[in-house]
Amino acid sequence: MSADNQKPERLEATFAFPMLYEWSIGLYGSRFFQEIMNNKRFIGIKCPGCGKIYVPPRRVCGPCFKELTELVPLSDTGVLTAFSVVNYPFIDPNTGSRRPIPYTYGYIQLDGADNIFSHIINETDLSRIKVGMKVRAVFKDRAEMKGNIEDIKYFELIR
Amino acid sequence: MGRKVAVVGTGQTYHRSHRPDVTSREMIREAVTSALADADLKIKDIDAVVIGNMDHFESINYVDTYSIEGSGAFMKPIMKVSTGGTTGATVAIAAYYHAASGLFDRVLAVGFEKNSESDTTGAIITCSDPIWDRFSYSGAIPSLATEATAYMEQYGATQEDAALVGERDRNHALNNPYAHLQRPLTVKDIMASPMLAYPIKLGDICPRSDGACAMILAADGIAQKTASRPAWFKAVSVRHTYTWFGDSTDYNKGLVSMQQASQEAYARAGIRSPVDELDVAELYLPYTWAGLKWIEDLGLCGRGEAARFVGDKNTHMGGKLPINPSGGVISTNCIGATAMLRVAEAAIQVMGKGGKRQVPEAKNALATGFGGCFWTDVVILSSERP
Ligand SMILES: [Zn+2]
């Protein structure tokens, strides 16, 4: 065998098998998606300490460290507090392929909630979208829903 | 009450976009060797090691054991700490706790990243919650960009105002031989660069770098004998608050983690007016708008005043409070080392070893780390033993 430091052939290994995990999203996380599937509405949860209403609902208020139990219905409308139009190509680790661009990533304060909900907005034209605009959730048809975040198709601007 | 602790040596690599000539272990070794030389110590003098990088970025899970040939931690206590973008500062703070505890006299802290061996955006997306956030999240750039749109709407700041931060940091990098990007960039260049995620353009955002940083901390009594001008820890503060983006992004309140961490650190350090009492700041500013909005959250100027404060050159070299003499994150971003570089560069300033990037007579220096889900670490170093 020669000891020459020749450039070796590059070897690659690709792992193409699905890796199965179970992931519990908790009692209230499941309720949130069930409400969307059954009633096409959002629910939040109210803190008995500070009165803050959180969406998605969770079991503990961090700052108060109190357990939350009071679910409250929320509107399907809200205010766009911030956004960005994603314009660069990248591989989506959820799918292994490129996520379609451009798309608009938005932070929404749902009417009746005190924290922010993130999702996509169906407007990529910068001259037509502005922080502070009213938005409304557009849901999938019941038959297409799977009980996940994509049961909300997107938020549309209310002009 | 813990022991007083100081930085007595720092080391870093010459940061590049791609270091095919070395493994990450060899890269770590370069930084460690240079930190030991800076402190005039040998590896046998080190009692414990703390190390960190971005979890799973280069598909290395057991970084503490993997890195031993580079860190020199053979047969020494070593601990891995990984907290997202804040990692480097958290590692420095954990090393401070090690020395302050009284268990270890001389502690080595190491941060590193070989971004060329990872899909940075893909890896960052997997840091977001798989049920709620990952579907719409696309890495660091758009989530920072949202903050910029809210800030512009709130205070009328312009893209040019932000670009001046980039021009400043990229100019400062010319004084730093270790900086990755050493080509000056003007406001005009930044405005003309491609739009990645409105309003962030290529010139507004940090690069991906390969590099490592190491620091040596020593306890009171030893620090003074090791360094002629040690950089004393005056205060540290950590705020790793939420894990869902929607919980951290109430822009009416600002960046709450940074407000709280800095207020707590100023109080611990006895600082009443940070802009007057600090001499230099090395801030984790991963994009240009952070250089406006976050200096308000740090209390360096009033709400909505940053564009004028930066525009009046208060934060340029020679100004009232120079920010990022090293060129900052916009010039160098080896992620697991990035926040440690802020602490190390603050120490370099306090120790008077900054060469061309030295701020004259720097006594008190502020360093920040940013990352995770809008989290903040703060370190205040001083030439004065607290
Ligand atoms: Zn509460």
Coordinates of C-alpha atoms and ligand atoms in Angstrom, one line a residue:
Chain A
M1 CA 0.0 0.0 0.0
S2 CA 1.3 3.4 -1.0
A3 CA 1.7 6.0 1.7
D4 CA 1.1 8.8 -0.8
N5 CA -1.3 11.4 0.6
Q6 CA -3.6 11.2 -2.4
K7 CA -7.0 12.8 -2.3
P8 CA -9.3 10.0 -1.2
E9 CA -12.8 9.4 -2.6
R10 CA -15.3 11.1 -0.4
L11 CA -17.6 8.8 1.4
E12 CA -21.1 9.9 2.6
A13 CA -23.7 8.2 4.6
T14 CA -27.3 9.5 4.5
F15 CA -29.9 8.3 7.0
A16 CA -33.2 8.2 5.3
F17 CA -35.3 6.3 7.8
P18 CA -38.0 8.0 9.9
M19 CA -37.2 8.2 13.6
L20 CA -40.4 7.7 15.6
Y21 CA -41.1 9.7 18.7
E22 CA -44.1 10.3 20.8
W23 CA -44.5 13.8 22.0
S24 CA -47.1 14.8 24.6
I25 CA -48.3 18.4 24.3
G26 CA -50.3 18.2 27.5
L27 CA -53.9 18.4 28.3
Y28 CA -54.5 22.0 27.3
G29 CA -52.3 21.8 24.2
S30 CA -54.6 19.0 23.0
R31 CA -57.7 21.0 23.9
F32 CA -56.5 23.9 21.9
F33 CA -56.4 21.8 18.7
Q34 CA -59.6 20.0 19.5
E35 CA -61.4 23.4 19.8
I36 CA -60.1 24.3 16.4
M37 CA -61.2 21.0 14.8
N38 CA -64.7 21.0 16.5
N39 CA -65.6 24.6 16.8
K40 CA -63.1 26.6 14.6
R41 CA -62.2 28.8 17.5
F42 CA -59.2 29.6 19.7
I43 CA -59.0 29.0 23.4
G44 CA -56.6 30.6 25.9
I45 CA -56.1 30.2 29.6
K46 CA -56.3 32.8 32.4
C47 CA -53.9 33.1 35.3
P48 CA -55.7 33.5 38.7
G49 CA -52.7 35.5 39.9
C50 CA -52.0 38.2 37.4
G51 CA -55.1 37.8 35.3
K52 CA -53.0 37.4 32.1
I53 CA -54.6 35.3 29.3
Y54 CA -52.2 33.0 27.6
V55 CA -52.5 31.4 24.1
P56 CA -51.6 28.6 23.5
P57 CA -53.0 27.5 26.9
R58 CA -50.4 26.0 29.3
R59 CA -50.6 24.7 32.9
V60 CA -48.3 27.3 34.6
C61 CA -47.9 31.1 34.6
G62 CA -44.1 31.5 34.7
P63 CA -43.9 34.9 36.5
C64 CA -46.6 34.0 39.1
F65 CA -45.7 30.3 39.2
K66 CA -49.4 29.5 39.7
E67 CA -51.3 26.6 38.1
L68 CA -53.8 27.6 35.5
T69 CA -57.2 26.0 35.0
E70 CA -59.6 28.6 33.6
L71 CA -60.0 28.1 29.9
V72 CA -61.4 31.1 28.0
P73 CA -62.7 31.4 24.4
L74 CA -60.8 33.8 22.2
S75 CA -61.7 35.6 19.0
D76 CA -60.4 34.5 15.6
T77 CA -59.2 38.1 15.0
G78 CA -56.2 40.0 16.3
V79 CA -53.6 42.6 15.6
L80 CA -50.3 42.0 13.7
T81 CA -47.6 43.2 16.1
A82 CA -44.6 42.3 14.0
F83 CA -43.7 40.4 10.8
S84 CA -41.0 39.5 8.3
V85 CA -41.1 38.3 4.7
V86 CA -38.8 35.3 4.5
N87 CA -37.0 35.5 1.3
Y88 CA -34.0 33.1 1.5
P89 CA -34.0 29.4 0.5
F90 CA -33.4 26.9 3.3
I91 CA -34.1 23.2 4.0
D92 CA -37.0 22.6 6.3
P93 CA -35.9 20.1 8.9
N94 CA -39.6 19.0 9.2
T95 CA -39.7 17.8 5.7
G96 CA -36.2 17.5 4.4
S97 CA -37.0 19.7 1.4
R98 CA -36.9 23.4 0.7
R99 CA -39.7 25.4 2.3
P100 CA -41.5 27.4 -0.3
I101 CA -40.5 31.1 -0.2
P102 CA -41.4 33.9 0.0
Y103 CA -43.7 33.7 2.9
T104 CA -44.6 36.0 5.7
Y105 CA -43.9 35.1 9.3
G106 CA -46.1 37.1 11.7
Y107 CA -46.6 37.7 15.4
I108 CA -50.3 38.2 16.3
Q109 CA -51.9 39.5 19.4
L110 CA -55.3 37.7 19.4
D111 CA -58.2 39.7 20.6
G112 CA -58.7 38.8 24.3
A113 CA -55.2 37.3 24.8
D114 CA -52.2 39.0 26.5
N115 CA -49.3 37.2 24.9
I116 CA -48.4 36.8 21.2
F117 CA -49.2 33.9 18.8
S118 CA -46.9 33.2 15.9
H119 CA -48.1 32.0 12.5
I120 CA -48.0 32.9 8.8
I121 CA -49.8 35.7 7.0
N122 CA -51.0 35.4 3.4
E123 CA -49.5 38.6 2.2
T124 CA -45.9 39.0 0.9
D125 CA -46.3 42.4 -0.8
L126 CA -44.5 44.9 1.5
S127 CA -46.6 47.8 0.2
R128 CA -49.8 46.0 1.5
I129 CA -48.8 44.8 4.9
K130 CA -48.0 46.9 8.0
V131 CA -47.5 46.4 11.7
G132 CA -50.8 47.2 13.6
M133 CA -53.1 45.8 10.9
K134 CA -56.1 43.6 11.9
V135 CA -55.9 40.0 11.0
R136 CA -58.3 37.0 11.0
A137 CA -57.5 33.3 11.1
V138 CA -58.5 31.2 8.1
F139 CA -59.0 27.5 9.1
K140 CA -58.8 24.4 6.9
D141 CA -62.0 22.5 6.1
R142 CA -62.9 20.0 8.9
A143 CA -62.1 17.0 6.7
E144 CA -58.6 18.2 6.1
M145 CA -57.8 19.0 9.7
K146 CA -55.2 16.8 11.5
G147 CA -55.2 18.4 15.0
N148 CA -52.0 20.4 14.4
I149 CA -50.9 24.0 13.9
E150 CA -51.4 23.7 10.2
D151 CA -55.2 23.4 10.8
I152 CA -54.9 27.2 10.7
K153 CA -54.1 27.8 7.1
Y154 CA -52.9 31.3 7.7
F155 CA -54.0 34.7 9.0
E156 CA -55.4 37.1 6.4
L157 CA -55.3 40.9 6.7
I158 CA -58.6 42.6 7.3
R159 CA -58.6 45.7 5.2
Chain B
M1 CA -20.7 34.9 49.7
G2 CA -18.4 33.5 47.1
R3 CA -14.8 34.4 46.4
K4 CA -13.9 37.3 44.2
V5 CA -12.8 36.1 40.7
A6 CA -10.9 37.7 37.8
V7 CA -10.1 36.9 34.2
V8 CA -6.3 36.5 33.9
G9 CA -5.9 35.4 30.3
T10 CA -7.8 35.1 27.0
G11 CA -7.2 33.4 23.7
Q12 CA -9.0 33.1 20.4
T13 CA -8.5 31.7 16.9
Y14 CA -8.2 33.7 13.7
H15 CA -11.8 33.3 12.8
R16 CA -12.7 32.3 9.3
S17 CA -15.8 31.1 7.3
H18 CA -14.2 27.7 6.9
R19 CA -11.2 26.0 8.6
P20 CA -10.7 22.8 6.6
D21 CA -7.2 22.7 8.0
V22 CA -8.2 21.7 11.5
T23 CA -10.8 19.7 13.4
S24 CA -12.8 21.4 16.1
R25 CA -10.6 19.8 18.7
E26 CA -7.5 21.4 17.0
M27 CA -9.3 24.7 16.8
I28 CA -10.1 24.5 20.5
R29 CA -6.5 23.7 21.2
E30 CA -5.4 26.9 19.4
A31 CA -7.6 29.0 21.6
V32 CA -6.6 27.2 24.8
T33 CA -2.8 27.4 24.0
S34 CA -3.1 31.1 23.3
A35 CA -5.1 31.7 26.6
L36 CA -2.5 29.8 28.6
A37 CA 0.3 31.8 27.0
D38 CA -1.6 35.1 27.7
A39 CA -1.8 34.2 31.4
D40 CA 1.7 32.7 31.4
L41 CA 0.3 29.4 32.8
K42 CA 0.7 25.7 31.8
I43 CA -2.2 23.3 31.4
K44 CA -1.1 21.6 34.7
D45 CA -2.0 24.8 36.5
I46 CA -5.7 24.5 35.5
D47 CA -8.0 22.9 38.1
A48 CA -11.2 22.6 36.1
V49 CA -12.7 23.2 32.7
V50 CA -16.1 24.4 31.5
I51 CA -16.9 24.1 27.8
G52 CA -19.8 24.7 25.5
N53 CA -21.1 25.0 21.9
M54 CA -24.5 24.8 20.3
D55 CA -26.0 21.5 21.2
H56 CA -25.9 19.0 18.3
F57 CA -24.8 21.6 15.7
E58 CA -21.9 19.5 14.5
S59 CA -23.6 16.3 15.5
I60 CA -21.4 15.9 18.5
N61 CA -23.3 15.1 21.7
Y62 CA -20.6 14.5 24.2
V63 CA -18.6 17.7 23.7
D64 CA -17.0 17.5 27.1
T65 CA -15.3 14.2 26.4
Y66 CA -14.9 14.7 22.7
S67 CA -13.0 17.9 23.2
I68 CA -10.4 16.7 25.7
E69 CA -7.5 16.5 23.4
G70 CA -8.1 20.2 22.5
S71 CA -9.1 21.5 25.9
G72 CA -6.4 19.7 27.9
A73 CA -9.0 18.5 30.4
F74 CA -7.4 15.0 30.6
M75 CA -8.0 13.8 34.3
K76 CA -9.5 17.1 35.3
P77 CA -13.1 18.0 36.2
I78 CA -14.9 19.1 33.0
M79 CA -18.5 20.2 32.5
K80 CA -20.4 21.0 29.3
V81 CA -22.8 23.9 29.4
S82 CA -25.0 24.6 26.4
T83 CA -27.7 27.3 26.4
G84 CA -28.2 28.3 22.7
G85 CA -26.8 31.6 21.5
T86 CA -26.0 32.6 25.1
T87 CA -23.8 29.6 25.5
G88 CA -20.4 31.4 25.5
A89 CA -21.5 33.8 28.2
T90 CA -23.2 31.1 30.2
V91 CA -19.9 29.1 30.1
A92 CA -18.0 32.1 31.3
I93 CA -20.5 32.6 34.1
A94 CA -20.4 28.9 35.0
A95 CA -16.6 29.1 35.1
Y96 CA -16.9 32.1 37.4
Y97 CA -19.2 30.1 39.7
H98 CA -16.6 27.3 39.7
A99 CA -13.8 29.7 40.9
A100 CA -16.1 31.7 43.2
S101 CA -17.3 28.5 45.0
G102 CA -13.8 27.9 46.5
L103 CA -13.5 24.4 44.9
F104 CA -11.2 25.5 42.1
D105 CA -8.5 28.2 42.0
R106 CA -7.9 28.4 38.2
V107 CA -10.7 27.5 35.8
L108 CA -10.5 27.3 32.0
A109 CA -13.6 28.3 30.0
V110 CA -14.0 27.3 26.3
G111 CA -16.5 28.1 23.7
F112 CA -16.3 27.0 20.0
E113 CA -18.3 26.4 16.8
K114 CA -17.3 25.0 13.5
N115 CA -20.3 26.3 11.6
S116 CA -18.9 25.0 8.3
E117 CA -19.6 21.5 9.5
S118 CA -23.3 22.2 10.3
D119 CA -26.5 23.4 8.6
T120 CA -26.9 26.4 10.8
T121 CA -30.4 27.5 9.8
G122 CA -31.7 23.9 9.9
A123 CA -30.1 23.3 13.3
I124 CA -31.6 26.5 14.7
I125 CA -35.0 25.6 13.4
T126 CA -34.9 22.4 15.3
C127 CA -34.3 24.4 18.5
S128 CA -37.8 25.8 18.2
D129 CA -40.9 24.0 19.6
P130 CA -41.9 21.2 17.2
I131 CA -45.7 21.6 17.8
W132 CA -46.2 25.3 18.0
D133 CA -43.3 27.2 16.4
R134 CA -41.3 25.0 14.0
F135 CA -43.8 25.1 11.2
S136 CA -43.6 28.9 10.7
Y137 CA -40.1 29.5 12.1
S138 CA -37.2 29.7 9.7
G139 CA -34.2 30.3 11.8
A140 CA -32.7 33.3 13.6
I141 CA -33.1 35.9 10.8
P142 CA -36.9 36.3 10.5
S143 CA -37.5 36.2 14.3
L144 CA -35.1 39.1 14.7
A145 CA -36.6 40.8 11.7
T146 CA -40.0 40.9 13.3
E147 CA -38.5 42.8 16.2
A148 CA -37.1 45.3 13.7
T149 CA -40.5 45.9 12.0
A150 CA -42.1 46.5 15.4
Y151 CA -39.3 48.9 16.4
M152 CA -39.5 50.9 13.1
E153 CA -43.2 51.2 13.5
Q154 CA -42.9 52.3 17.1
Y155 CA -40.2 54.9 16.8
G156 CA -39.9 55.7 13.1
A157 CA -36.3 54.4 12.9
T158 CA -35.2 53.8 9.4
Q159 CA -33.2 51.0 7.6
E160 CA -30.4 53.5 7.2
D161 CA -30.3 54.1 11.0
A162 CA -29.8 50.4 11.6
A163 CA -27.2 50.1 8.8
L164 CA -25.0 52.7 10.6
V165 CA -24.6 50.1 13.4
G166 CA -23.3 47.6 10.7
E167 CA -21.0 50.2 9.2
R168 CA -19.6 51.0 12.7
D169 CA -19.0 47.3 13.7
R170 CA -17.5 46.3 10.4
N171 CA -15.2 49.3 10.6
H172 CA -14.2 48.5 14.1
A173 CA -13.3 44.9 12.9
L174 CA -10.5 46.4 10.8
N175 CA -8.6 47.0 14.2
N176 CA -9.1 43.3 15.2
P177 CA -6.7 40.8 13.6
Y178 CA -8.9 37.9 14.8
A179 CA -12.1 39.2 13.2
H180 CA -13.7 37.1 10.4
L181 CA -15.0 39.8 8.1
Q182 CA -12.3 42.4 7.6
R183 CA -13.7 44.3 4.7
P184 CA -15.4 47.6 5.6
L185 CA -19.1 48.0 4.8
T186 CA -20.8 51.3 4.4
V187 CA -24.5 52.2 5.0
K188 CA -24.8 52.4 1.2
D189 CA -23.3 48.9 0.8
I190 CA -25.7 47.5 3.4
M191 CA -28.7 49.2 1.8
A192 CA -27.8 47.7 -1.5
S193 CA -27.3 44.2 -0.2
P194 CA -29.9 41.5 -1.0
M195 CA -33.0 41.3 1.1
L196 CA -33.0 38.1 3.2
A197 CA -36.1 38.7 5.4
Y198 CA -37.6 42.1 5.4
P199 CA -36.1 44.4 6.7
I200 CA -32.9 42.4 7.2
K201 CA -30.5 42.5 4.3
L202 CA -27.3 40.5 3.9
G203 CA -25.2 43.4 5.3
D204 CA -27.4 43.7 8.4
I205 CA -26.8 40.1 9.7
C206 CA -23.9 38.2 11.3
P207 CA -21.9 35.7 9.3
R208 CA -21.3 32.0 10.1
S209 CA -17.8 31.5 11.3
D210 CA -15.4 28.8 12.4
G211 CA -13.6 29.7 15.6
A212 CA -13.0 29.1 19.3
C213 CA -12.4 31.3 22.4
A214 CA -10.8 30.4 25.7
M215 CA -10.6 32.3 29.0
I216 CA -8.7 31.6 32.2
L217 CA -10.3 32.7 35.5
A218 CA -8.5 32.8 38.8
A219 CA -9.7 33.3 42.4
D220 CA -8.8 36.2 44.6
G221 CA -5.2 36.0 45.9
I222 CA -4.1 34.1 42.8
A223 CA -5.5 36.4 40.2
Q224 CA -3.3 39.3 41.3
K225 CA -0.2 37.1 41.2
T226 CA -1.0 35.8 37.7
A227 CA -2.0 39.0 35.9
S228 CA -0.6 42.5 36.4
R229 CA -4.1 43.9 35.6
P230 CA -6.7 41.2 36.1
A231 CA -10.3 41.8 34.9
W232 CA -12.5 41.3 38.0
F233 CA -16.0 40.0 37.8
K234 CA -18.2 42.8 39.3
A235 CA -21.6 41.3 38.4
V236 CA -23.2 38.6 36.4
S237 CA -26.9 38.1 35.6
V238 CA -28.8 35.4 33.6
R239 CA -32.3 35.6 32.2
H240 CA -33.3 32.5 30.2
T241 CA -37.1 33.1 30.4
Y242 CA -39.4 31.4 27.9
T243 CA -39.2 28.7 25.2
W244 CA -42.1 29.8 23.0
F245 CA -41.5 32.8 20.8
G246 CA -44.9 34.3 21.5
D247 CA -44.1 34.6 25.2
S248 CA -41.0 36.6 24.6
T249 CA -42.1 39.0 21.9
D250 CA -44.3 41.7 23.5
Y251 CA -42.6 44.5 21.7
N252 CA -44.5 47.1 23.6
K253 CA -42.4 46.1 26.6
G254 CA -39.2 45.6 24.7
L255 CA -36.7 42.8 25.3
V256 CA -37.6 42.0 28.8
S257 CA -34.8 39.5 29.5
M258 CA -32.2 42.1 28.6
Q259 CA -33.9 44.9 30.6
Q260 CA -34.1 42.6 33.7
A261 CA -30.6 41.1 33.4
S262 CA -28.9 44.4 32.9
Q263 CA -30.8 46.2 35.7
E264 CA -29.9 43.4 38.1
A265 CA -26.2 43.5 37.0
Y266 CA -26.0 47.3 37.3
A267 CA -27.5 47.1 40.8
R268 CA -25.0 44.3 41.9
A269 CA -22.1 46.3 40.4
G270 CA -23.3 49.5 42.1
I271 CA -23.7 51.3 38.7
R272 CA -26.4 54.0 38.7
S273 CA -25.8 55.6 35.3
P274 CA -24.4 52.9 33.0
V275 CA -23.6 55.2 30.1
D276 CA -21.4 57.4 32.4
E277 CA -19.8 54.7 34.5
L278 CA -19.0 52.1 31.8
D279 CA -16.0 52.7 29.6
V280 CA -16.7 50.2 26.9
A281 CA -19.3 47.6 25.9
E282 CA -19.0 44.3 23.9
L283 CA -22.5 43.5 23.0
Y284 CA -24.0 40.4 21.4
L285 CA -25.6 42.3 18.5
P286 CA -26.4 39.6 15.9
Y287 CA -28.1 42.1 13.5
T288 CA -28.0 45.8 13.0
W289 CA -31.3 46.8 14.6
A290 CA -30.1 45.2 17.9
G291 CA -27.6 48.0 18.0
L292 CA -30.5 50.4 18.3
K293 CA -33.3 48.7 20.2
W294 CA -31.2 46.7 22.6
I295 CA -29.0 49.6 23.8
E296 CA -32.3 51.1 24.9
D297 CA -33.2 47.9 26.7
L298 CA -29.7 48.1 28.3
G299 CA -30.5 51.6 29.5
L300 CA -27.7 53.2 27.6
C301 CA -30.1 55.7 26.1
G302 CA -33.8 56.4 26.3
R303 CA -36.6 54.7 24.4
G304 CA -36.6 55.7 20.8
E305 CA -33.4 57.6 21.2
A306 CA -30.9 55.1 19.9
A307 CA -30.9 56.2 16.3
R308 CA -29.8 59.7 17.4
F309 CA -27.4 58.3 20.0
V310 CA -25.6 56.1 17.5
G311 CA -25.9 58.7 14.8
D312 CA -24.0 61.2 16.9
K313 CA -21.1 58.7 17.1
N314 CA -21.5 58.2 20.9
T315 CA -20.8 54.4 20.3
H316 CA -18.0 54.7 17.8
M317 CA -14.4 54.4 18.8
G318 CA -13.5 57.7 20.5
G319 CA -17.2 58.3 21.5
K320 CA -18.8 58.5 24.9
L321 CA -19.3 54.7 25.2
P322 CA -17.6 52.7 22.4
I323 CA -19.5 49.6 21.5
N324 CA -17.9 46.5 20.0
P325 CA -14.2 47.6 19.4
S326 CA -13.7 44.1 18.2
G327 CA -16.1 44.4 15.4
G328 CA -18.8 42.4 17.3
V329 CA -21.0 39.6 16.1
I330 CA -21.7 41.3 12.8
S331 CA -18.0 40.7 11.9
T332 CA -17.5 37.3 13.7
N333 CA -20.0 34.6 14.7
C334 CA -18.7 31.2 15.7
I335 CA -21.9 30.7 17.6
G336 CA -20.8 28.7 20.7
A337 CA -17.9 31.1 21.1
T338 CA -19.7 34.3 20.1
A339 CA -21.0 35.3 23.5
M340 CA -17.7 34.2 25.2
L341 CA -15.9 36.5 22.8
R342 CA -17.9 39.4 24.1
V343 CA -16.7 38.6 27.7
A344 CA -13.2 37.9 26.5
E345 CA -13.0 41.1 24.5
A346 CA -14.4 43.0 27.6
A347 CA -11.6 41.4 29.6
I348 CA -9.0 42.4 27.0
Q349 CA -10.2 46.0 27.2
V350 CA -10.0 46.0 31.0
M351 CA -6.6 44.3 31.0
G352 CA -5.3 46.9 28.5
K353 CA -4.4 44.3 25.9
G354 CA -6.5 45.5 23.0
G355 CA -3.7 46.8 20.8
K356 CA -5.3 48.8 17.9
R357 CA -8.8 48.1 19.2
Q358 CA -8.0 49.3 22.8
V359 CA -10.3 51.9 24.3
P360 CA -7.9 54.2 26.3
E361 CA -8.1 53.7 30.1
A362 CA -11.0 51.3 30.0
K363 CA -11.8 50.4 33.6
N364 CA -15.4 49.1 33.5
A365 CA -16.7 46.9 30.7
L366 CA -20.1 45.5 29.9
A367 CA -20.5 42.2 28.0
T368 CA -23.8 40.6 26.9
G369 CA -24.9 37.3 25.5
F370 CA -28.1 36.8 23.5
G371 CA -29.8 33.7 22.3
G372 CA -32.3 30.9 22.8
C373 CA -35.7 32.3 22.9
F374 CA -34.8 36.0 23.3
W375 CA -32.7 35.3 26.4
T376 CA -29.9 37.5 27.9
D377 CA -26.7 37.0 29.9
V378 CA -24.9 40.0 31.3
V379 CA -21.3 40.2 32.7
I380 CA -19.7 43.4 34.1
L381 CA -15.9 43.3 34.4
S382 CA -13.7 45.9 36.1
S383 CA -10.0 46.7 36.7
E384 CA -11.0 47.5 40.3
R385 CA -11.2 44.6 42.7
P386 CA -14.8 44.6 43.9
Ligands
ZN1 ZN -49.7 35.0 36.4

